[in-house]
Short mmCIF file of C-alpha atoms and ligand atoms in Angstrom, two decimals:
data_model
loop_
_atom_site.label_atom_id
_atom_site.label_comp_id
_atom_site.label_asym_id
_atom_site.label_seq_id
_atom_site.Cartn_x
_atom_site.Cartn_y
_atom_site.Cartn_z
CA MET A 1 108.03 84.06 80.45
CA VAL A 2 110.83 82.71 78.00
CA SER A 3 114.34 83.63 78.23
CA ARG A 4 115.76 84.99 75.18
CA VAL A 5 119.41 85.09 74.93
CA ILE A 6 120.19 86.20 71.32
CA PRO A 7 123.53 85.15 70.49
CA VAL A 8 126.11 87.51 68.81
CA LYS A 9 128.85 86.80 66.29
CA ALA A 10 131.96 85.42 66.78
CA PHE A 11 134.63 88.16 68.34
CA ASP A 12 137.90 89.03 69.20
CA LEU A 13 137.74 91.37 72.33
CA VAL A 14 140.92 92.71 72.98
CA LEU A 15 140.52 94.15 76.79
CA PHE A 16 143.26 96.66 77.79
CA GLY A 17 143.80 96.92 81.62
CA ALA A 18 142.94 93.36 81.96
CA THR A 19 144.26 92.91 85.19
CA GLY A 20 143.07 95.80 86.91
CA ASP A 21 140.57 96.53 89.03
CA LEU A 22 137.37 97.11 86.95
CA ALA A 23 138.25 94.15 84.83
CA GLN A 24 138.28 91.79 87.83
CA ARG A 25 135.09 93.42 89.60
CA LYS A 26 133.08 93.85 86.41
CA ILE A 27 134.00 92.87 83.08
CA TRP A 28 135.73 89.23 83.41
CA PRO A 29 132.40 88.03 85.61
CA GLY A 30 130.27 89.90 83.06
CA LEU A 31 132.01 88.06 80.16
CA PHE A 32 131.67 84.88 81.94
CA HIS A 33 127.97 85.27 82.89
CA ARG A 34 126.93 86.09 79.19
CA PHE A 35 129.20 82.87 78.23
CA VAL A 36 127.10 80.95 80.60
CA ALA A 37 123.96 82.42 79.16
CA GLY A 38 125.12 80.80 75.81
CA GLN A 39 125.61 84.31 74.06
CA PHE A 40 129.05 83.56 72.90
CA ASP A 41 129.67 82.41 69.31
CA GLU A 42 132.16 78.95 70.00
CA HIS A 43 134.85 81.17 68.06
CA SER A 44 134.91 84.19 70.08
CA ARG A 45 138.13 85.05 72.05
CA ILE A 46 138.92 87.72 74.68
CA LEU A 47 142.43 88.70 74.50
CA GLY A 48 143.73 89.85 77.77
CA VAL A 49 146.30 92.92 77.44
CA SER A 50 148.30 94.62 80.15
CA ARG A 51 151.59 95.82 81.31
CA SER A 52 152.57 92.60 83.59
CA ASP A 53 154.63 89.66 82.42
CA LEU A 54 152.62 87.05 82.73
CA ASP A 55 152.15 83.62 81.08
CA GLN A 56 148.92 81.95 79.99
CA ALA A 57 148.35 79.88 82.85
CA ALA A 58 149.12 82.59 85.41
CA PHE A 59 146.68 85.00 83.31
CA ARG A 60 143.95 82.51 83.21
CA LYS A 61 144.13 81.93 87.03
CA LYS A 62 144.01 85.34 87.65
CA VAL A 63 141.09 85.48 85.51
CA ALA A 64 139.26 82.18 87.01
CA LYS A 65 140.01 84.14 90.36
CA SER A 66 138.13 87.06 89.58
CA ILE A 67 135.11 85.25 88.24
CA GLU A 68 134.92 83.91 92.06
CA ASP A 69 131.22 82.34 91.54
CA PRO A 70 130.79 79.65 94.22
CA LYS A 71 127.90 78.41 92.19
CA ALA A 72 129.73 78.30 88.75
CA ASP A 73 130.57 74.80 87.33
CA LYS A 74 134.35 74.46 87.50
CA ASP A 75 134.21 72.61 83.83
CA LEU A 76 132.25 75.78 82.48
CA ILE A 77 134.86 78.22 83.88
CA GLU A 78 137.50 75.80 82.32
CA LYS A 79 135.46 75.92 79.17
CA PHE A 80 135.39 80.04 79.24
CA LEU A 81 139.23 80.06 79.88
CA GLU A 82 139.81 78.26 76.49
CA HIS A 83 138.36 81.47 74.88
CA VAL A 84 140.84 83.69 77.11
CA ASP A 85 144.51 84.41 76.10
CA TYR A 86 147.04 87.11 77.36
CA ILE A 87 149.39 89.51 75.69
CA SER A 88 151.94 91.55 77.65
CA ILE A 89 151.90 95.11 75.96
CA ASP A 90 153.34 98.46 76.85
CA ALA A 91 150.52 100.99 76.19
CA THR A 92 153.05 103.79 75.41
CA GLY A 93 155.83 101.67 74.04
CA GLU A 94 156.29 99.53 71.19
CA ARG A 95 156.68 96.12 72.85
CA GLY A 96 153.81 93.63 72.21
CA TRP A 97 151.72 95.09 69.31
CA ASP A 98 153.05 93.05 66.68
CA ALA A 99 152.23 89.88 68.71
CA LEU A 100 148.57 91.49 68.86
CA ALA A 101 148.55 92.41 65.29
CA GLN A 102 149.37 88.51 64.55
CA ALA A 103 146.82 87.22 67.24
CA VAL A 104 143.65 89.05 65.69
CA ARG A 105 141.81 87.45 62.98
CA PRO A 106 139.95 88.79 60.01
CA ASP A 107 136.25 88.53 59.23
CA THR A 108 135.74 88.39 63.12
CA VAL A 109 134.19 91.31 64.93
CA ARG A 110 136.87 93.33 66.63
CA ALA A 111 136.54 95.21 69.60
CA PHE A 112 138.97 97.25 71.94
CA TYR A 113 137.88 97.73 75.54
CA LEU A 114 140.26 100.41 77.00
CA SER A 115 139.83 99.61 80.88
CA VAL A 116 142.91 101.84 81.48
CA ALA A 117 143.38 105.27 82.64
CA PRO A 118 142.18 107.97 80.09
CA ARG A 119 145.90 109.46 79.54
CA PHE A 120 146.35 105.77 77.60
CA PHE A 121 143.34 106.28 75.22
CA GLY A 122 145.20 108.38 72.72
CA PRO A 123 148.67 106.35 72.99
CA ILE A 124 146.85 102.86 72.56
CA ALA A 125 144.52 104.13 69.62
CA ARG A 126 147.40 105.52 67.71
CA ARG A 127 149.16 102.25 68.07
CA LEU A 128 146.25 100.39 67.26
CA GLU A 129 146.23 102.11 63.90
CA LYS A 130 149.73 102.41 63.27
CA PHE A 131 150.11 98.52 63.91
CA GLY A 132 147.48 97.90 61.47
CA ILE A 133 145.27 96.12 64.20
CA ALA A 134 142.31 99.05 63.93
CA THR A 135 140.04 98.16 60.84
CA PRO A 136 137.34 100.26 59.66
CA ASP A 137 134.62 97.91 61.22
CA SER A 138 136.58 97.69 64.64
CA ARG A 139 135.06 99.10 67.76
CA ILE A 140 136.67 101.19 70.72
CA VAL A 141 135.37 101.26 74.18
CA VAL A 142 136.42 103.84 76.65
CA GLU A 143 135.63 104.15 80.37
CA LYS A 144 134.97 107.00 82.49
CA PRO A 145 136.10 109.60 83.36
CA PHE A 146 135.87 111.11 80.09
CA GLY A 147 137.63 114.33 80.51
CA HIS A 148 138.15 116.80 83.42
CA ASP A 149 136.43 119.47 81.85
CA LEU A 150 135.16 120.76 78.08
CA GLU A 151 138.97 121.10 77.06
CA SER A 152 140.45 117.73 78.14
CA ALA A 153 137.08 116.08 76.83
CA LYS A 154 137.61 117.54 73.32
CA THR A 155 141.38 116.44 73.80
CA LEU A 156 140.29 112.96 74.49
CA ASN A 157 137.79 113.08 71.28
CA GLU A 158 140.41 114.71 68.93
CA GLU A 159 142.67 111.73 69.90
CA LEU A 160 140.06 108.99 69.33
CA ARG A 161 138.76 110.64 66.10
CA ALA A 162 142.25 110.81 64.76
CA CYS A 163 141.97 107.00 64.49
CA PHE A 164 138.39 105.70 64.49
CA GLN A 165 135.36 107.58 63.65
CA GLU A 166 132.64 108.59 65.79
CA HIS A 167 130.29 105.23 64.98
CA GLN A 168 133.31 103.38 66.16
CA ILE A 169 133.61 104.87 69.59
CA TYR A 170 131.79 103.61 72.77
CA ARG A 171 131.99 105.84 75.59
CA ILE A 172 130.63 103.81 78.62
CA ASP A 173 128.27 105.39 81.13
CA HIS A 174 127.44 102.11 82.97
CA TYR A 175 124.34 103.52 84.24
CA LEU A 176 122.86 103.44 80.59
CA GLY A 177 123.49 99.67 80.92
CA LYS A 178 121.05 99.34 84.00
CA GLU A 179 117.99 97.36 83.31
CA THR A 180 115.71 100.02 84.98
CA VAL A 181 117.54 102.74 83.06
CA GLN A 182 116.45 101.18 79.81
CA ASN A 183 112.69 100.50 81.60
CA LEU A 184 112.23 103.98 81.98
CA MET A 185 112.32 104.40 78.09
CA ALA A 186 110.15 101.43 77.91
CA LEU A 187 107.70 102.95 80.10
CA ARG A 188 107.76 106.25 78.65
CA PHE A 189 107.65 105.15 74.87
CA ALA A 190 106.35 101.71 74.88
CA ASN A 191 102.99 102.79 77.00
CA SER A 192 100.58 105.28 76.05
CA LEU A 193 99.77 105.80 79.77
CA PHE A 194 102.05 108.07 81.05
CA GLU A 195 103.52 110.22 78.09
CA PRO A 196 100.35 112.38 78.27
CA LEU A 197 100.99 113.42 81.88
CA TRP A 198 104.61 113.67 81.19
CA ASN A 199 104.98 117.54 81.26
CA SER A 200 105.06 120.63 83.43
CA SER A 201 101.18 121.01 83.43
CA GLN A 202 100.75 117.59 85.25
CA ILE A 203 104.34 117.08 87.03
CA ASP A 204 105.08 119.43 89.69
CA HIS A 205 109.12 118.44 90.09
CA VAL A 206 111.47 115.66 89.58
CA GLN A 207 114.04 114.34 92.30
CA ILE A 208 117.15 112.22 91.18
CA THR A 209 118.76 110.93 93.69
CA VAL A 210 122.20 108.72 93.67
CA ALA A 211 123.11 108.20 97.39
CA GLU A 212 126.15 106.12 98.40
CA SER A 213 126.95 104.65 101.84
CA LEU A 214 130.54 104.42 101.40
CA SER A 215 133.23 106.55 101.70
CA VAL A 216 136.10 107.76 99.42
CA GLU A 217 138.63 105.70 101.59
CA GLY A 218 141.06 103.93 99.21
CA ARG A 219 140.43 106.43 96.37
CA GLY A 220 140.37 109.54 98.05
CA GLU A 221 143.54 111.04 96.44
CA TYR A 222 142.00 110.36 92.67
CA TYR A 223 138.37 111.52 94.22
CA ASP A 224 139.79 114.94 95.42
CA GLN A 225 140.72 115.91 92.14
CA SER A 226 137.21 115.37 90.90
CA GLY A 227 134.35 115.58 93.21
CA ALA A 228 130.76 114.65 93.33
CA MET A 229 130.16 117.24 90.54
CA ARG A 230 132.52 115.84 87.89
CA ASP A 231 132.47 112.14 89.51
CA MET A 232 128.57 111.81 89.27
CA VAL A 233 126.58 114.83 87.98
CA GLN A 234 128.26 115.52 84.84
CA ASN A 235 127.85 111.97 83.59
CA HIS A 236 125.70 109.66 85.55
CA LEU A 237 122.71 112.05 86.81
CA MET A 238 122.88 113.89 83.69
CA GLN A 239 122.10 110.62 81.82
CA LEU A 240 119.21 109.94 83.94
CA LEU A 241 118.17 113.75 83.61
CA CYS A 242 118.34 113.20 79.87
CA LEU A 243 116.32 110.04 79.92
CA THR A 244 113.46 111.53 82.04
CA ALA A 245 113.36 114.82 80.24
CA MET A 246 114.03 113.98 76.47
CA GLU A 247 111.43 114.14 73.59
CA PRO A 248 110.41 110.65 72.06
CA PRO A 249 112.78 109.75 69.56
CA SER A 250 110.86 108.66 66.01
CA LYS A 251 112.78 105.46 66.44
CA PHE A 252 115.10 103.62 68.92
CA THR A 253 118.09 103.94 66.86
CA PRO A 254 121.67 105.28 68.29
CA ASN A 255 121.59 108.61 66.72
CA ALA A 256 117.87 109.48 67.06
CA VAL A 257 118.06 108.62 71.01
CA ARG A 258 121.35 110.65 71.12
CA ASN A 259 120.04 113.38 69.31
CA GLU A 260 117.16 113.79 71.73
CA LYS A 261 119.34 113.37 74.92
CA LEU A 262 121.57 116.31 73.47
CA LYS A 263 118.91 118.44 73.15
CA VAL A 264 118.11 118.28 76.84
CA ILE A 265 121.62 119.38 77.85
CA GLU A 266 121.40 122.35 75.77
CA ALA A 267 118.52 123.27 76.99
CA LEU A 268 119.88 123.18 80.55
CA GLU A 269 119.77 126.73 82.26
CA PRO A 270 122.90 127.94 84.09
CA VAL A 271 122.50 127.08 87.61
CA PRO A 272 122.94 129.93 90.10
CA PRO A 273 125.09 129.38 93.36
CA SER A 274 121.80 129.83 95.07
CA ASP A 275 120.53 126.61 93.75
CA ILE A 276 123.51 124.53 94.58
CA ALA A 277 124.35 122.97 98.02
CA ARG A 278 127.66 121.31 98.31
CA GLY A 279 128.82 119.33 101.21
CA GLN A 280 131.70 117.49 102.69
CA TYR A 281 131.24 114.55 105.55
CA ARG A 282 132.96 114.96 108.77
CA ALA A 283 134.74 112.61 111.14
CA PHE A 284 132.45 110.22 112.90
CA GLY A 285 133.28 107.83 115.64
CA GLU A 286 136.08 105.44 114.13
CA GLN A 287 135.20 106.67 110.56
CA GLY A 288 137.67 109.42 109.46
CA SER A 289 136.44 112.65 107.66
CA TYR A 290 136.50 113.13 104.14
CA ARG A 291 139.72 115.27 104.55
CA ASP A 292 141.28 112.49 106.12
CA HIS A 293 140.48 110.21 103.37
CA SER A 294 141.51 112.77 100.67
CA GLY A 295 144.90 113.33 102.44
CA ASN A 296 144.19 117.00 102.00
CA PRO A 297 143.42 118.71 105.20
CA ASP A 298 142.56 121.99 103.32
CA SER A 299 140.31 120.21 100.68
CA THR A 300 137.34 122.26 99.29
CA THR A 301 136.16 119.09 97.01
CA GLU A 302 132.50 118.36 97.78
CA SER A 303 131.71 114.90 98.54
CA PHE A 304 127.82 115.72 98.40
CA ILE A 305 126.09 118.01 96.27
CA ALA A 306 122.28 118.90 95.54
CA MET A 307 121.16 121.15 92.91
CA LYS A 308 118.04 122.51 91.07
CA VAL A 309 118.44 122.54 87.35
CA GLU A 310 115.90 123.84 85.12
CA VAL A 311 115.32 122.71 81.50
CA ALA A 312 114.14 125.24 79.27
CA ASN A 313 112.00 124.19 76.67
CA TRP A 314 108.11 123.86 76.31
CA ARG A 315 107.79 120.47 78.07
CA TRP A 316 109.48 121.49 81.01
CA ALA A 317 109.24 125.15 81.75
CA GLY A 318 108.17 125.59 85.37
CA THR A 319 109.23 121.85 86.57
CA PRO A 320 112.40 121.92 88.16
CA PHE A 321 114.61 118.95 88.45
CA TYR A 322 116.34 118.63 92.00
CA LEU A 323 119.58 116.38 91.56
CA ARG A 324 121.36 115.10 94.43
CA THR A 325 124.43 112.72 95.29
CA GLY A 326 126.81 112.09 97.82
CA LYS A 327 129.01 109.60 99.86
CA CYS A 328 129.02 108.40 103.49
CA LEU A 329 125.07 108.80 103.01
CA ARG A 330 122.30 107.25 105.21
CA GLN A 331 122.14 104.41 102.54
CA ARG A 332 122.73 103.36 99.04
CA LEU A 333 119.88 104.21 96.86
CA SER A 334 119.27 105.54 93.33
CA GLU A 335 116.24 106.64 92.18
CA ILE A 336 114.37 109.00 89.83
CA ALA A 337 111.14 110.15 91.50
CA VAL A 338 108.25 111.91 89.44
CA PHE A 339 106.16 114.09 91.65
CA PHE A 340 102.63 114.56 89.94
CA ARG A 341 100.96 117.64 91.11
CA ASN A 342 98.35 117.77 93.90
CA PRO A 343 94.44 117.09 92.64
CA PRO A 344 93.20 120.80 92.18
CA HIS A 345 90.04 120.23 94.29
CA MET A 346 89.05 118.04 97.19
CA ILE A 347 85.82 116.64 97.10
CA PHE A 348 85.65 114.54 100.09
CA PRO A 349 84.46 116.40 103.16
CA GLY A 350 87.14 116.53 106.33
CA ALA A 351 89.75 114.76 104.40
CA GLU A 352 93.19 116.38 103.84
CA THR A 353 93.85 117.08 100.13
CA PRO A 354 95.94 114.23 99.19
CA GLN A 355 99.46 114.22 97.77
CA GLY A 356 99.94 114.30 94.29
CA ASN A 357 100.99 110.90 93.04
CA VAL A 358 104.60 110.07 93.04
CA LEU A 359 106.17 107.47 90.45
CA VAL A 360 109.42 106.26 91.62
CA ILE A 361 111.88 104.42 89.51
CA ARG A 362 114.58 102.77 91.49
CA LEU A 363 117.89 101.70 90.21
CA GLN A 364 119.24 100.24 93.38
CA PRO A 365 118.62 98.49 95.71
CA ASP A 366 115.60 96.34 94.19
CA GLU A 367 115.55 97.57 90.87
CA GLY A 368 111.82 98.40 90.14
CA MET A 369 109.04 100.82 90.13
CA THR A 370 106.81 102.23 92.47
CA LEU A 371 103.73 104.36 91.98
CA HIS A 372 102.25 106.04 95.20
CA THR A 373 98.81 106.61 95.26
CA THR A 374 95.77 107.83 97.28
CA ILE A 375 92.91 105.44 98.29
CA LYS A 376 90.22 104.71 100.74
CA ASP A 377 91.31 103.92 103.91
CA PRO A 378 89.59 100.24 104.10
CA GLY A 379 86.54 99.65 106.38
CA PRO A 380 83.99 101.67 108.29
CA GLY A 381 84.49 105.08 109.49
CA GLY A 382 83.71 107.29 106.22
CA MET A 383 85.60 108.22 103.57
CA ARG A 384 88.92 108.22 105.21
CA LEU A 385 91.98 108.43 102.59
CA THR A 386 95.30 106.87 103.05
CA GLU A 387 98.28 106.32 101.08
CA ALA A 388 99.02 103.07 99.09
CA SER A 389 101.56 102.00 96.59
CA LEU A 390 101.50 99.89 93.61
CA ASP A 391 104.92 98.12 93.65
CA MET A 392 106.84 96.31 91.06
CA THR A 393 110.22 94.83 91.83
CA PHE A 394 111.66 93.49 88.88
CA ALA A 395 113.23 90.45 90.56
CA ASP A 396 109.81 89.40 91.62
CA SER A 397 107.66 90.31 88.58
CA LEU A 398 110.15 88.81 86.17
CA LYS A 399 110.51 85.46 88.10
CA GLY A 400 111.10 82.52 85.41
CA SER A 401 112.60 84.79 82.81
CA GLU A 402 116.34 85.88 82.55
CA GLN A 403 117.19 87.86 85.69
CA PRO A 404 118.45 91.39 84.79
CA GLN A 405 122.18 91.57 83.79
CA ASP A 406 124.79 93.63 85.12
CA ALA A 407 125.05 96.55 83.24
CA TYR A 408 128.61 95.81 82.21
CA GLU A 409 127.45 92.37 80.67
CA ARG A 410 124.59 94.43 78.80
CA LEU A 411 127.08 97.15 77.44
CA ILE A 412 129.74 94.80 76.23
CA MET A 413 127.24 92.53 74.14
CA ASP A 414 125.87 95.74 72.51
CA VAL A 415 129.58 96.94 71.78
CA ILE A 416 129.70 93.49 69.63
CA ARG A 417 126.37 93.90 68.30
CA GLY A 418 127.33 97.28 66.90
CA ASP A 419 124.81 99.05 68.76
CA GLN A 420 125.78 102.65 70.23
CA THR A 421 122.03 103.42 71.63
CA LEU A 422 123.44 103.01 75.16
CA PHE A 423 126.66 104.99 74.88
CA MET A 424 127.62 108.83 75.15
CA ARG A 425 128.43 110.56 71.90
CA GLY A 426 130.98 112.84 71.85
CA ASP A 427 129.15 115.88 71.29
CA GLU A 428 126.89 114.87 74.13
CA VAL A 429 129.79 114.54 76.70
CA GLU A 430 131.24 117.94 75.58
CA SER A 431 127.88 119.45 75.94
CA ALA A 432 127.50 118.40 79.61
CA TRP A 433 130.98 119.52 80.26
CA ALA A 434 130.23 122.98 78.79
CA TRP A 435 127.30 122.97 81.33
CA ALA A 436 129.27 121.79 84.05
CA ASP A 437 132.28 124.22 83.69
CA PRO A 438 131.02 127.36 84.74
CA ILE A 439 129.31 125.85 87.76
CA ILE A 440 132.77 124.31 88.98
CA ALA A 441 134.62 127.31 88.05
CA GLY A 442 132.49 130.02 90.04
CA TRP A 443 133.22 127.97 93.16
CA THR A 444 137.07 128.25 92.44
CA GLU A 445 136.62 131.92 91.83
CA ARG A 446 134.39 132.75 94.79
CA LYS A 447 136.45 130.31 97.14
CA THR A 448 133.44 128.82 98.48
CA LYS A 449 133.70 125.99 100.78
CA PRO A 450 131.58 122.72 101.10
CA GLN A 451 129.40 122.75 104.29
CA GLN A 452 130.11 119.51 106.62
CA TYR A 453 127.67 116.77 106.98
CA ASP A 454 127.45 113.89 109.39
CA VAL A 455 128.29 110.24 108.18
CA GLY A 456 125.26 108.49 107.73
CA SER A 457 122.89 111.35 107.28
CA ALA A 458 120.85 112.83 104.42
CA GLY A 459 123.28 115.53 103.69
CA PRO A 460 124.03 119.10 104.57
CA GLU A 461 121.51 121.44 105.82
CA ASP A 462 121.79 123.54 102.74
CA ALA A 463 120.47 120.82 100.81
CA LEU A 464 117.28 120.52 102.93
CA LEU A 465 117.12 124.37 102.62
CA LEU A 466 117.27 124.21 99.09
CA MET A 467 114.07 122.49 98.81
CA HIS A 468 112.41 124.28 101.56
CA LYS A 469 112.41 127.52 100.09
CA ASP A 470 110.90 126.12 97.14
CA GLY A 471 108.22 124.82 99.61
CA ARG A 472 109.20 121.23 98.76
CA ARG A 473 110.62 118.16 100.60
CA TRP A 474 113.28 115.71 99.51
CA ARG A 475 112.44 111.94 99.60
CA SER A 476 113.84 110.42 102.61
CA ILE A 477 117.24 108.52 102.27
CA GLY A 478 116.70 105.18 104.11
CA ALA A 479 114.66 105.23 107.49
P1 NAP B 2 143.77 99.81 87.86
O1 NAP B 2 143.17 98.85 88.70
O2 NAP B 2 144.84 100.89 88.10
O3 NAP B 2 144.08 98.80 86.45
C1 NAP B 2 144.73 99.56 85.44
C2 NAP B 2 145.40 98.52 84.45
O4 NAP B 2 145.93 99.32 83.29
C3 NAP B 2 146.00 97.49 84.95
O5 NAP B 2 145.76 96.18 84.18
C4 NAP B 2 147.34 97.61 84.51
O6 NAP B 2 148.15 96.75 84.08
C5 NAP B 2 146.90 98.74 82.97
N1 NAP B 2 148.21 99.31 82.62
C6 NAP B 2 148.83 100.46 83.56
N2 NAP B 2 149.77 100.95 82.76
C7 NAP B 2 149.91 100.26 81.65
C8 NAP B 2 150.82 100.52 80.41
N3 NAP B 2 151.67 101.23 80.30
N4 NAP B 2 150.71 99.46 79.53
C9 NAP B 2 149.31 98.74 79.55
N5 NAP B 2 148.48 98.41 80.30
C10 NAP B 2 148.52 99.22 81.61
O7 NAP B 2 142.55 100.75 87.15
P2 NAP B 2 140.96 100.42 87.14
O8 NAP B 2 140.53 100.75 88.31
O9 NAP B 2 140.60 98.90 86.49
O10 NAP B 2 140.33 101.48 86.24
C11 NAP B 2 140.46 101.34 84.64
C12 NAP B 2 139.74 102.34 83.96
O11 NAP B 2 138.32 102.06 84.37
C13 NAP B 2 139.97 103.56 84.39
O12 NAP B 2 139.79 104.52 83.13
C14 NAP B 2 139.16 104.19 85.49
O13 NAP B 2 138.83 105.67 85.45
C15 NAP B 2 137.80 103.40 84.89
N6 NAP B 2 136.91 102.83 85.73
C16 NAP B 2 136.97 102.12 86.92
C17 NAP B 2 136.00 101.86 87.55
C18 NAP B 2 136.74 100.91 88.94
O14 NAP B 2 135.45 100.81 89.72
N7 NAP B 2 137.73 100.44 89.25
C19 NAP B 2 134.83 102.37 87.82
C20 NAP B 2 134.37 103.37 86.56
C21 NAP B 2 135.65 103.55 85.93
P3 NAP B 2 149.40 96.09 85.09
O15 NAP B 2 148.68 95.63 86.18
O16 NAP B 2 150.09 95.06 84.53
O17 NAP B 2 150.03 97.14 85.46
#
């Protein structure tokens, strides 16, 4: 397979929060990989911005450290750093903005990446406009969380739209940049095999799991204000649900895709309390409890949530989507599992009715897809049946072509190209909050407490019961 890197036009990427954790762990390494892949035009520049008073040399040293690729050629790192500059700016003050206005060039793609806390989105947008740095063609990228509820999301949208138009605003959900997530769209809309089966008459139910093995230690205070519902379900799991459930868009354009995703969110039924299981991990051995890590001994914030979601439209009526996500679970695992209905009639005497097929789309670890099928148990002994899987791990099957990019690499290049397909539109985010808000408000009203679960388990007992009462079972999280 031939590697195909499509170079992007020369750009000035202004990275606010250039010294922050996200920039160091994801954005700088991602930009470096794209540079090495040959995707940069030689006139492209990245202007790092943060509060710290750093000179160019000190800043470039920091960037070099964050690339931290022992295999990387030192000359290549040096060449990459020639594209990098630094300006110290106070996002809420007047310092540094004139220098930025001088530094950006006309006739070059201009993008502002706000890898800073959301309270800075409005102040930065206003100053970009005030100092004449924002142009009608420039792009602004904002990180999650996009709001805490519907009201705050609306405020952020208003602040951004006061200075930029919707077609200039790129709201990141890095799940959309994952190779497998895009592959889900390719699987559904570039093949004729699955789409006729993709409905409630063929599909029994869908399970979407994003399990994390790590605790919230280190970011417990922040997490305690948010919880699994706000941190994961309203955004990442919602996006996975949308791509699984949406109708085929008429074309692969940003608004056609996002219109279809919005229709899914708008078709979500309110979720009754009986269809939700919330959990909080308890102390185990050396490992502290959620309450230790959050610093809040009375916390009722959930570190785990499982829920049954109904999409009320013709395609999905009667096919529930079960969502599940949590911290300190047995294994780090993200997948979408589509359970097809059981065969209606068994023709093999003595054999049990085989399970319906399950199509598993794995996001991590080992991005890929597996289709579980029933086959004849090989060898003599009559017509005995067994399960076998058709397995496709992308890293194996795509050997020779370019390895899948990290989500951030892909998304940043899409910003430069001006392609919003894999970014959330303002109305989508607001609609997702409008669905999530009453669920969260219900917990406060009823003063419900999450159920405790063991570190390294598959979550609380209530999550198992949620499935059992429907006569179904979760797929296992790890062995
Ligand atoms: P962080 O480590 O706290 O970094 C914050 C950055 O903002 C630093 O570069 C800091 O510069 C800069 N900054 C703070 N106050 C400023 C001001 N007044 N003017 C100019 N710059 C200022 O934060 P982070 O973890 O990188 O997160 C950045 C954003 O990404 C947040 O919205 C976060 O929610 C989101 N996000 C982060 C992650 C992650 O894994 N870290 C994942 C998803 C989303 P100085 O160092 O010079 O003060």
